[in-house]
Amino acid sequence: SRVMRIAILALQGAFAEHARMMQKIGAETFEVRQAADWEQPKDGLIIPGGESTVMLKLLHELNLFEPIKDCPSTVRVRD
C-alpha cells in the first residue's frame, strides 16, 4: 500500500512533534514554510496550534492563505 504524504505547516506551534507522531504511524511528512513547499504532492495538511493573529499574518505574507483555505484535506489539530 502507498505511504501517506502529509504536509505540516511549520510557521509556529509544535510542528516537530506532529511530524514525529505522523512518522510513528508510518506517514511521510514535510514542512511547509513557503509557497514553494505547498506545491509538493500531499495527501493532507496539519496546521499545529499557535497564535491565530500571527498565523494569519504569516499565511498572508507568504501567499499561503488562499491555497491552504482551498485545500479540501486540511485538518486543524490543537496542541
GROMACS .gro file of N, CA and C in nm:
model
  237
    1SER      N    1   0.083  -0.119   0.000
    1SER     CA    2   0.000   0.000   0.000
    1SER      C    3   0.088   0.125   0.000
    2ARG      N    4   0.031   0.233  -0.047
    2ARG     CA    5   0.104   0.360  -0.061
    2ARG      C    6   0.116   0.431   0.073
    3VAL      N    7   0.230   0.491   0.097
    3VAL     CA    8   0.254   0.569   0.219
    3VAL      C    9   0.189   0.706   0.203
    4MET      N   10   0.115   0.749   0.306
    4MET     CA   11   0.056   0.884   0.303
    4MET      C   12   0.166   0.988   0.318
    5ARG      N   13   0.150   1.097   0.245
    5ARG     CA   14   0.246   1.209   0.250
    5ARG      C   15   0.172   1.330   0.307
    6ILE      N   16   0.213   1.371   0.426
    6ILE     CA   17   0.141   1.476   0.499
    6ILE      C   18   0.227   1.601   0.512
    7ALA      N   19   0.171   1.714   0.472
    7ALA     CA   20   0.236   1.844   0.489
    7ALA      C   21   0.205   1.893   0.631
    8ILE      N   22   0.303   1.957   0.692
    8ILE     CA   23   0.283   2.016   0.825
    8ILE      C   24   0.324   2.162   0.817
    9LEU      N   25   0.228   2.250   0.846
    9LEU     CA   26   0.258   2.393   0.844
    9LEU      C   27   0.359   2.422   0.955
   10ALA      N   28   0.475   2.473   0.919
   10ALA     CA   29   0.586   2.489   1.013
   10ALA      C   30   0.617   2.636   1.037
   11LEU      N   31   0.515   2.713   1.071
   11LEU     CA   32   0.536   2.856   1.098
   11LEU      C   33   0.542   2.883   1.247
   12GLN      N   34   0.465   2.809   1.325
   12GLN     CA   35   0.467   2.820   1.470
   12GLN      C   36   0.395   2.698   1.526
   13GLY      N   37   0.402   2.681   1.656
   13GLY     CA   38   0.336   2.565   1.716
   13GLY      C   39   0.430   2.445   1.720
   14ALA      N   40   0.375   2.332   1.759
   14ALA     CA   41   0.454   2.211   1.782
   14ALA      C   42   0.465   2.126   1.655
   15PHE      N   43   0.513   2.187   1.548
   15PHE     CA   44   0.516   2.114   1.420
   15PHE      C   45   0.611   1.994   1.424
   16ALA      N   46   0.720   2.004   1.496
   16ALA     CA   47   0.815   1.891   1.503
   16ALA      C   48   0.751   1.771   1.572
   17GLU      N   49   0.673   1.797   1.676
   17GLU     CA   50   0.605   1.689   1.748
   17GLU      C   51   0.501   1.622   1.659
   18HIS      N   52   0.430   1.701   1.581
   18HIS     CA   53   0.331   1.644   1.489
   18HIS      C   54   0.400   1.557   1.385
   19ALA      N   55   0.514   1.602   1.336
   19ALA     CA   56   0.588   1.523   1.237
   19ALA      C   57   0.631   1.390   1.297
   20ARG      N   58   0.682   1.392   1.420
   20ARG     CA   59   0.724   1.267   1.486
   20ARG      C   60   0.606   1.171   1.501
   21MET      N   61   0.491   1.221   1.541
   21MET     CA   62   0.374   1.134   1.559
   21MET      C   63   0.329   1.075   1.426
   22MET      N   64   0.327   1.154   1.322
   22MET     CA   65   0.287   1.103   1.191
   22MET      C   66   0.385   0.998   1.141
   23GLN      N   67   0.514   1.021   1.163
   23GLN     CA   68   0.615   0.925   1.120
   23GLN      C   69   0.604   0.795   1.199
   24LYS      N   70   0.564   0.804   1.326
   24LYS     CA   71   0.546   0.683   1.408
   24LYS      C   72   0.437   0.593   1.351
   25ILE      N   73   0.337   0.654   1.288
   25ILE     CA   74   0.229   0.571   1.231
   25ILE      C   75   0.253   0.540   1.083
   26GLY      N   76   0.373   0.572   1.036
   26GLY     CA   77   0.411   0.531   0.902
   26GLY      C   78   0.388   0.631   0.791
   27ALA      N   79   0.350   0.754   0.825
   27ALA     CA   80   0.330   0.856   0.723
   27ALA      C   81   0.461   0.930   0.695
   28GLU      N   82   0.476   0.974   0.573
   28GLU     CA   83   0.589   1.059   0.535
   28GLU      C   84   0.544   1.203   0.555
   29THR      N   85   0.632   1.288   0.607
   29THR     CA   86   0.594   1.428   0.630
   29THR      C   87   0.695   1.522   0.566
   30PHE      N   88   0.648   1.644   0.544
   30PHE     CA   89   0.738   1.752   0.504
   30PHE      C   90   0.682   1.882   0.559
   31GLU      N   91   0.771   1.979   0.581
   31GLU     CA   92   0.732   2.107   0.638
   31GLU      C   93   0.695   2.207   0.530
   32VAL      N   94   0.592   2.285   0.557
   32VAL     CA   95   0.552   2.394   0.468
   32VAL      C   96   0.590   2.524   0.537
   33ARG      N   97   0.686   2.593   0.478
   33ARG     CA   98   0.732   2.722   0.532
   33ARG      C   99   0.716   2.835   0.430
   34GLN      N  100   0.696   2.798   0.304
   34GLN     CA  101   0.682   2.898   0.197
   34GLN      C  102   0.595   2.839   0.086
   35ALA      N  103   0.554   2.923  -0.005
   35ALA     CA  104   0.461   2.881  -0.111
   35ALA      C  105   0.516   2.765  -0.194
   36ALA      N  106   0.645   2.763  -0.219
   36ALA     CA  107   0.703   2.655  -0.299
   36ALA      C  108   0.687   2.520  -0.230
   37ASP      N  109   0.695   2.518  -0.098
   37ASP     CA  110   0.675   2.393  -0.023
   37ASP      C  111   0.534   2.339  -0.044
   38TRP      N  112   0.438   2.429  -0.051
   38TRP     CA  113   0.298   2.390  -0.065
   38TRP      C  114   0.272   2.314  -0.195
   39GLU      N  115   0.352   2.340  -0.297
   39GLU     CA  116   0.332   2.281  -0.429
   39GLU      C  117   0.366   2.132  -0.435
   40GLN      N  118   0.433   2.080  -0.332
   40GLN     CA  119   0.468   1.938  -0.332
   40GLN      C  120   0.343   1.851  -0.323
   41PRO      N  121   0.348   1.732  -0.378
   41PRO     CA  122   0.234   1.640  -0.366
   41PRO      C  123   0.208   1.606  -0.219
   42LYS      N  124   0.079   1.600  -0.182
   42LYS     CA  125   0.044   1.572  -0.043
   42LYS      C  126  -0.093   1.509  -0.036
   43ASP      N  127  -0.114   1.432   0.071
   43ASP     CA  128  -0.244   1.372   0.097
   43ASP      C  129  -0.323   1.451   0.201
   44GLY      N  130  -0.256   1.538   0.272
   44GLY     CA  131  -0.323   1.616   0.375
   44GLY      C  132  -0.229   1.719   0.434
   45LEU      N  133  -0.285   1.802   0.520
   45LEU     CA  134  -0.211   1.910   0.585
   45LEU      C  135  -0.250   1.915   0.731
   46ILE      N  136  -0.150   1.926   0.818
   46ILE     CA  137  -0.173   1.950   0.960
   46ILE      C  138  -0.131   2.094   0.989
   47ILE      N  139  -0.220   2.167   1.056
   47ILE     CA  140  -0.190   2.304   1.099
   47ILE      C  141  -0.181   2.300   1.252
   48PRO      N  142  -0.058   2.296   1.305
   48PRO     CA  143  -0.045   2.294   1.451
   48PRO      C  144  -0.102   2.422   1.512
   49GLY      N  145  -0.142   2.411   1.639
   49GLY     CA  146  -0.195   2.528   1.709
   49GLY      C  147  -0.090   2.636   1.723
   50GLY      N  148  -0.136   2.756   1.744
   50GLY     CA  149  -0.047   2.870   1.761
   50GLY      C  150  -0.133   2.994   1.779
   51GLU      N  151  -0.071   3.107   1.783
   51GLU     CA  152  -0.143   3.233   1.799
   51GLU      C  153  -0.208   3.268   1.666
   52SER      N  154  -0.339   3.271   1.662
   52SER     CA  155  -0.411   3.282   1.534
   52SER      C  156  -0.382   3.412   1.460
   53THR      N  157  -0.367   3.523   1.530
   53THR     CA  158  -0.339   3.650   1.462
   53THR      C  159  -0.206   3.645   1.390
   54VAL      N  160  -0.105   3.592   1.458
   54VAL     CA  161   0.028   3.580   1.398
   54VAL      C  162   0.023   3.481   1.282
   55MET      N  163  -0.045   3.369   1.302
   55MET     CA  164  -0.056   3.266   1.197
   55MET      C  165  -0.119   3.326   1.071
   56LEU      N  166  -0.230   3.396   1.087
   56LEU     CA  167  -0.297   3.455   0.970
   56LEU      C  168  -0.208   3.557   0.900
   57LYS      N  169  -0.139   3.639   0.978
   57LYS     CA  170  -0.048   3.738   0.919
   57LYS      C  171   0.060   3.669   0.836
   58LEU      N  172   0.122   3.564   0.893
   58LEU     CA  173   0.227   3.492   0.822
   58LEU      C  174   0.173   3.423   0.697
   59LEU      N  175   0.057   3.361   0.708
   59LEU     CA  176  -0.002   3.292   0.592
   59LEU      C  177  -0.026   3.389   0.477
   60HIS      N  178  -0.075   3.508   0.509
   60HIS     CA  179  -0.099   3.608   0.404
   60HIS      C  180   0.033   3.658   0.346
   61GLU      N  181   0.131   3.688   0.432
   61GLU     CA  182   0.261   3.739   0.386
   61GLU      C  183   0.332   3.638   0.296
   62LEU      N  184   0.315   3.509   0.325
   62LEU     CA  185   0.383   3.405   0.249
   62LEU      C  186   0.300   3.351   0.133
   63ASN      N  187   0.187   3.415   0.106
   63ASN     CA  188   0.096   3.373  -0.002
   63ASN      C  189   0.050   3.228   0.014
   64LEU      N  190   0.027   3.187   0.139
   64LEU     CA  191  -0.019   3.052   0.167
   64LEU      C  192  -0.166   3.047   0.208
   65PHE      N  193  -0.223   3.160   0.245
   65PHE     CA  194  -0.359   3.158   0.299
   65PHE      C  195  -0.460   3.099   0.201
   66GLU      N  196  -0.468   3.152   0.082
   66GLU     CA  197  -0.568   3.106  -0.016
   66GLU      C  198  -0.549   2.959  -0.055
   67PRO      N  199  -0.427   2.915  -0.089
   67PRO     CA  200  -0.412   2.774  -0.126
   67PRO      C  201  -0.451   2.679  -0.013
   68ILE      N  202  -0.414   2.714   0.110
   68ILE     CA  203  -0.447   2.627   0.223
   68ILE      C  204  -0.597   2.630   0.250
   69LYS      N  205  -0.656   2.747   0.242
   69LYS     CA  206  -0.801   2.760   0.264
   69LYS      C  207  -0.878   2.675   0.164
   70ASP      N  208  -0.828   2.667   0.043
   70ASP     CA  209  -0.897   2.593  -0.063
   70ASP      C  210  -0.867   2.445  -0.065
   71CYS      N  211  -0.776   2.398   0.020
   71CYS     CA  212  -0.738   2.257   0.022
   71CYS      C  213  -0.842   2.175   0.098
   72PRO      N  214  -0.904   2.077   0.032
   72PRO     CA  215  -1.009   2.000   0.098
   72PRO      C  216  -0.960   1.906   0.207
   73SER      N  217  -0.830   1.880   0.213
   73SER     CA  218  -0.780   1.783   0.311
   73SER      C  219  -0.710   1.849   0.430
   74THR      N  220  -0.734   1.980   0.452
   74THR     CA  221  -0.673   2.050   0.563
   74THR      C  222  -0.744   2.013   0.693
   75VAL      N  223  -0.665   1.975   0.794
   75VAL     CA  224  -0.718   1.940   0.926
   75VAL      C  225  -0.650   2.027   1.030
   76ARG      N  226  -0.727   2.085   1.119
   76ARG     CA  227  -0.672   2.170   1.227
   76ARG      C  228  -0.655   2.082   1.351
   77VAL      N  229  -0.534   2.078   1.407
   77VAL     CA  230  -0.505   1.999   1.526
   77VAL      C  231  -0.468   2.094   1.639
   78ARG      N  232  -0.530   2.077   1.754
   78ARG     CA  233  -0.496   2.159   1.870
   78ARG      C  234  -0.381   2.097   1.945
   79ASP      N  235  -0.281   2.181   1.980
   79ASP     CA  236  -0.167   2.133   2.060
   79ASP      C  237  -0.211   2.112   2.204
   0.00000   0.00000   0.00000
